[in-house]
Short mmCIF file of C-alpha atoms in Angstrom, two decimals:
data_model
loop_
_atom_site.label_atom_id
_atom_site.label_comp_id
_atom_site.label_asym_id
_atom_site.label_seq_id
_atom_site.Cartn_x
_atom_site.Cartn_y
_atom_site.Cartn_z
CA UNK A 38 0.00 0.00 0.00
CA UNK A 39 1.29 3.47 -0.92
CA UNK A 40 1.06 6.26 1.66
CA UNK A 41 -0.33 9.49 0.22
CA UNK A 42 -0.32 13.03 1.55
CA UNK A 43 -1.02 16.58 0.44
CA UNK A 44 -1.70 20.20 1.45
CA UNK A 45 -4.14 20.95 4.27
CA UNK A 46 -6.17 23.87 5.60
CA UNK A 47 -7.28 24.09 9.20
CA UNK A 48 -10.92 24.97 9.91
CA UNK A 49 -11.66 28.69 10.18
CA UNK A 50 -13.40 28.11 13.52
CA UNK A 51 -10.33 26.39 14.96
CA UNK A 52 -12.14 23.11 15.66
CA UNK A 53 -12.73 20.47 12.99
CA UNK A 54 -16.25 19.08 12.98
CA UNK A 55 -16.20 18.06 9.31
CA UNK A 56 -13.58 17.01 6.76
CA UNK A 57 -13.55 17.92 3.06
CA UNK A 58 -11.17 15.90 0.88
CA UNK A 59 -10.36 17.16 -2.62
CA UNK A 60 -9.39 14.54 -5.23
CA UNK A 61 -7.58 16.06 -8.17
CA UNK A 62 -7.69 15.13 -11.84
CA UNK A 63 -5.30 13.21 -14.08
CA UNK A 64 -1.95 14.97 -14.46
CA UNK A 65 -2.52 17.45 -11.61
CA UNK A 66 -1.82 17.23 -7.89
CA UNK A 67 -3.37 18.31 -4.61
CA UNK A 68 -2.13 21.88 -4.98
CA UNK A 69 -4.55 22.39 -7.87
CA UNK A 70 -7.65 22.03 -5.69
CA UNK A 71 -6.68 23.13 -2.18
CA UNK A 72 -7.28 26.75 -3.23
CA UNK A 73 -11.00 25.95 -3.40
CA UNK A 74 -10.85 25.23 0.30
CA UNK A 75 -9.63 28.79 0.88
CA UNK A 76 -12.71 30.08 -0.93
CA UNK A 77 -15.04 27.82 1.06
CA UNK A 78 -13.58 28.27 4.56
CA UNK A 79 -15.94 31.05 5.61
CA UNK A 80 -19.07 29.21 4.46
CA UNK A 81 -17.80 25.97 6.02
CA UNK A 82 -16.02 27.30 9.13
CA UNK A 83 -15.95 23.97 10.97
CA UNK A 84 -14.48 22.01 8.05
CA UNK A 85 -10.87 20.95 7.72
CA UNK A 86 -9.65 20.62 4.12
CA UNK A 87 -7.05 18.34 2.59
CA UNK A 88 -6.06 17.65 -1.01
CA UNK A 89 -3.93 14.49 -1.24
CA UNK A 90 -1.56 13.96 -4.12
CA UNK A 91 -2.42 10.81 -6.09
CA UNK A 92 0.00 7.94 -5.39
CA UNK A 93 1.87 7.72 -8.70
CA UNK A 94 3.61 10.13 -11.04
CA UNK A 95 2.33 10.65 -14.55
CA UNK A 96 4.74 8.98 -17.01
CA UNK A 97 7.09 11.56 -18.48
CA UNK A 98 6.01 14.28 -16.07
CA UNK A 99 8.16 15.55 -13.18
CA UNK A 100 5.15 16.75 -11.17
CA UNK A 101 1.79 15.59 -12.54
CA UNK A 102 0.19 12.65 -10.76
CA UNK A 103 -2.49 10.04 -11.42
CA UNK A 104 -4.83 7.94 -9.32
CA UNK A 105 -4.46 5.23 -11.95
CA UNK A 106 -2.93 5.00 -15.44
CA UNK A 107 -4.98 5.99 -18.47
CA UNK A 108 -4.16 5.12 -22.05
CA UNK A 109 -7.68 5.90 -23.33
CA UNK A 110 -7.39 2.79 -25.48
CA UNK A 111 -8.54 0.08 -23.05
CA UNK A 112 -12.25 0.28 -22.16
CA UNK A 113 -11.65 -1.69 -18.96
CA UNK A 114 -8.77 0.39 -17.59
CA UNK A 115 -10.99 2.73 -15.57
CA UNK A 116 -12.65 -0.18 -13.75
CA UNK A 117 -9.30 -1.79 -12.97
CA UNK A 118 -7.91 1.59 -12.02
CA UNK A 119 -10.49 2.63 -9.42
CA UNK A 120 -10.45 -0.85 -7.88
CA UNK A 121 -6.65 -0.83 -7.57
CA UNK A 122 -6.50 2.75 -6.25
CA UNK A 123 -9.25 2.34 -3.67
CA UNK A 124 -7.20 0.80 -0.80
CA UNK A 125 -4.66 3.65 -0.74
CA UNK A 126 -7.38 6.30 -0.72
CA UNK A 127 -9.49 4.47 1.85
CA UNK A 128 -6.48 4.20 4.16
CA UNK A 129 -5.74 7.90 3.75
CA UNK A 130 -9.34 8.85 4.55
CA UNK A 131 -9.33 6.68 7.68
CA UNK A 132 -6.04 8.18 8.83
CA UNK A 133 -7.16 11.74 8.16
CA UNK A 134 -10.43 11.24 10.04
CA UNK A 135 -8.46 9.87 12.98
CA UNK A 136 -5.95 12.74 12.82
CA UNK A 137 -8.65 15.43 12.84
CA UNK A 138 -11.01 13.62 15.22
CA UNK A 139 -13.87 13.99 12.73
CA UNK A 140 -16.59 11.33 12.68
CA UNK A 141 -16.68 9.19 9.51
CA UNK A 142 -20.17 10.40 8.62
CA UNK A 143 -18.89 14.00 8.58
CA UNK A 144 -16.62 13.37 5.59
CA UNK A 145 -17.21 14.93 2.17
CA UNK A 146 -15.39 13.91 -1.00
CA UNK A 147 -14.94 16.51 -3.75
CA UNK A 148 -13.52 15.24 -7.03
CA UNK A 149 -12.52 16.68 -10.37
CA UNK A 150 -12.33 14.51 -13.51
CA UNK A 151 -10.39 11.35 -12.53
CA UNK A 152 -10.82 12.46 -8.94
CA UNK A 153 -14.60 12.33 -9.40
CA UNK A 154 -14.28 8.73 -10.57
CA UNK A 155 -12.43 7.99 -7.35
CA UNK A 156 -14.85 9.96 -5.16
CA UNK A 157 -17.86 8.05 -6.49
CA UNK A 158 -16.19 4.65 -6.46
CA UNK A 159 -14.65 4.92 -3.00
CA UNK A 160 -17.30 7.08 -1.36
CA UNK A 161 -20.17 4.78 -2.28
CA UNK A 162 -18.31 1.80 -0.81
CA UNK A 163 -17.09 3.28 2.48
CA UNK A 164 -17.99 1.27 5.59
CA UNK A 165 -19.60 4.43 6.95
CA UNK A 166 -21.13 6.43 4.08
CA UNK A 167 -19.81 10.00 3.79
CA UNK A 168 -21.91 13.09 4.39
CA UNK A 169 -21.69 14.06 0.72
CA UNK A 170 -20.02 13.43 -2.63
CA UNK A 171 -19.45 16.35 -5.01
CA UNK A 172 -18.10 15.60 -8.46
CA UNK A 173 -16.94 18.00 -11.17
CA UNK A 174 -16.40 16.97 -14.81
CA UNK A 175 -16.20 13.26 -14.07
CA UNK A 176 -17.93 9.95 -14.62
CA UNK A 177 -19.30 6.92 -12.79
CA UNK A 178 -17.16 3.82 -13.34
CA UNK A 179 -18.79 0.36 -13.50
CA UNK A 180 -22.38 1.39 -12.75
CA UNK A 181 -23.55 -2.17 -13.43
CA UNK A 182 -22.14 -3.43 -10.09
CA UNK A 183 -23.04 -0.42 -7.98
CA UNK A 184 -26.36 -1.69 -6.63
CA UNK A 185 -24.66 -4.78 -5.20
CA UNK A 186 -21.57 -2.99 -3.87
CA UNK A 187 -22.88 0.34 -2.53
CA UNK A 188 -22.92 0.63 1.26
CA UNK A 189 -25.13 3.70 1.48
CA UNK A 190 -26.87 6.54 -0.32
CA UNK A 191 -25.06 9.78 0.57
CA UNK A 192 -26.17 13.06 -1.05
CA UNK A 193 -24.49 13.46 -4.44
CA UNK A 194 -24.12 16.53 -6.67
CA UNK A 195 -22.51 16.23 -10.11
CA UNK A 196 -21.51 19.36 -12.05
CA UNK A 197 -20.37 19.34 -15.67
CA UNK A 198 -19.61 21.84 -18.42
CA UNK A 199 -21.70 21.47 -21.57
CA UNK A 200 -18.59 22.15 -23.70
CA UNK A 201 -16.36 19.62 -21.94
CA UNK A 202 -13.90 18.36 -24.54
CA UNK A 203 -12.22 15.77 -22.28
CA UNK A 204 -15.17 14.01 -20.63
CA UNK A 205 -18.28 14.83 -22.71
CA UNK A 206 -21.56 15.67 -21.02
CA UNK A 207 -22.89 12.22 -21.96
CA UNK A 208 -20.85 10.99 -18.97
CA UNK A 209 -22.94 13.15 -16.65
CA UNK A 210 -26.19 11.64 -17.85
CA UNK A 211 -24.73 8.13 -17.84
CA UNK A 212 -23.72 8.71 -14.20
CA UNK A 213 -27.17 9.91 -13.17
CA UNK A 214 -28.72 6.93 -14.96
CA UNK A 215 -26.30 4.53 -13.27
CA UNK A 216 -26.93 6.01 -9.84
CA UNK A 217 -30.67 5.92 -10.46
CA UNK A 218 -30.51 2.24 -11.42
CA UNK A 219 -28.80 1.61 -8.07
CA UNK A 220 -31.57 3.60 -6.35
CA UNK A 221 -29.12 6.32 -5.26
CA UNK A 222 -30.53 9.86 -5.63
CA UNK A 223 -28.36 12.42 -7.40
CA UNK A 224 -28.57 16.13 -8.10
CA UNK A 225 -26.81 17.60 -11.12
CA UNK A 226 -26.00 20.93 -12.71
CA UNK A 227 -24.90 21.71 -16.27
CA UNK A 228 -22.64 24.76 -16.66
CA UNK A 229 -23.35 26.44 -20.03
CA UNK A 230 -20.33 27.31 -22.15
CA UNK A 231 -17.88 25.59 -19.80
CA UNK A 232 -15.22 23.14 -20.96
CA UNK A 233 -13.26 20.75 -18.77
CA UNK A 234 -13.08 22.86 -15.65
CA UNK A 235 -14.92 24.48 -12.75
CA UNK A 236 -16.60 27.87 -13.01
CA UNK A 237 -17.79 30.33 -10.38
CA UNK A 238 -21.34 29.05 -10.41
CA UNK A 239 -20.12 25.50 -9.96
CA UNK A 240 -18.06 26.58 -6.95
CA UNK A 241 -21.03 28.45 -5.48
CA UNK A 242 -23.37 25.49 -5.89
CA UNK A 243 -20.76 23.08 -4.56
CA UNK A 244 -20.19 25.11 -1.41
CA UNK A 245 -23.92 25.47 -0.79
CA UNK A 246 -24.39 21.72 -1.30
CA UNK A 247 -21.72 20.87 1.27
CA UNK A 248 -23.06 23.42 3.74
CA UNK A 249 -26.47 21.77 3.47
CA UNK A 250 -24.99 18.28 3.84
CA UNK A 251 -23.11 19.30 6.99
CA UNK A 252 -26.01 21.23 8.52
CA UNK A 253 -27.55 19.72 11.67
CA UNK A 254 -30.64 17.67 10.93
CA UNK A 255 -33.73 18.51 12.96
CA UNK A 256 -35.48 15.52 14.42
CA UNK A 257 -39.20 15.01 13.85
CA UNK A 258 -39.85 15.69 17.53
CA UNK A 259 -38.07 19.02 17.43
CA UNK A 260 -39.86 20.01 14.24
CA UNK A 261 -43.20 19.06 15.74
CA UNK A 262 -42.55 21.03 18.93
CA UNK A 263 -41.70 24.09 16.88
CA UNK A 264 -44.85 23.75 14.78
#
């Protein structure tokens, strides 16, 4: 098993009650996404942020990293890739939850591109389901086995640009169909005019989604007493 690590941001409030983990895309590293945490700190003051670097270097690149190799020629490489990469990421998540003292159900996974593939694959199979999964410009790998393998139904929001030249928008609709077939609800947003990236509206919706997922849930009794 390969140990992974990456940049972190402490919670604005000083006490971590939630953990947001950013999973970067193919050829990037954790530094690409940790800046989003700086934008979200005020809206999510009790959240600690971390953006681990994927475990292996991109071939021929001194800095870019990958969660799993991609040749774009083998239709089965994504399935093999997420399965092989899952143990390292799962171990990192467990260690980071222990380090911060955050409960496992107060974890949120935020992925971009290949990182979204990892967020969906790992997050939907965690022993304790996360509080939320947020995916930008990604896809759902192996939807045909999801119903049998999923351990929970955490809130999911998928955001995609309608001009994405790397992972076409068909992947968004295939993901929502696959999640629906596994009886896992999913919200989605299409960003008009956006290519393979994240725009301001996507960041705004993502932050609001996580804030809602982390918000305390009122019990029926409390709601009734307030009625």
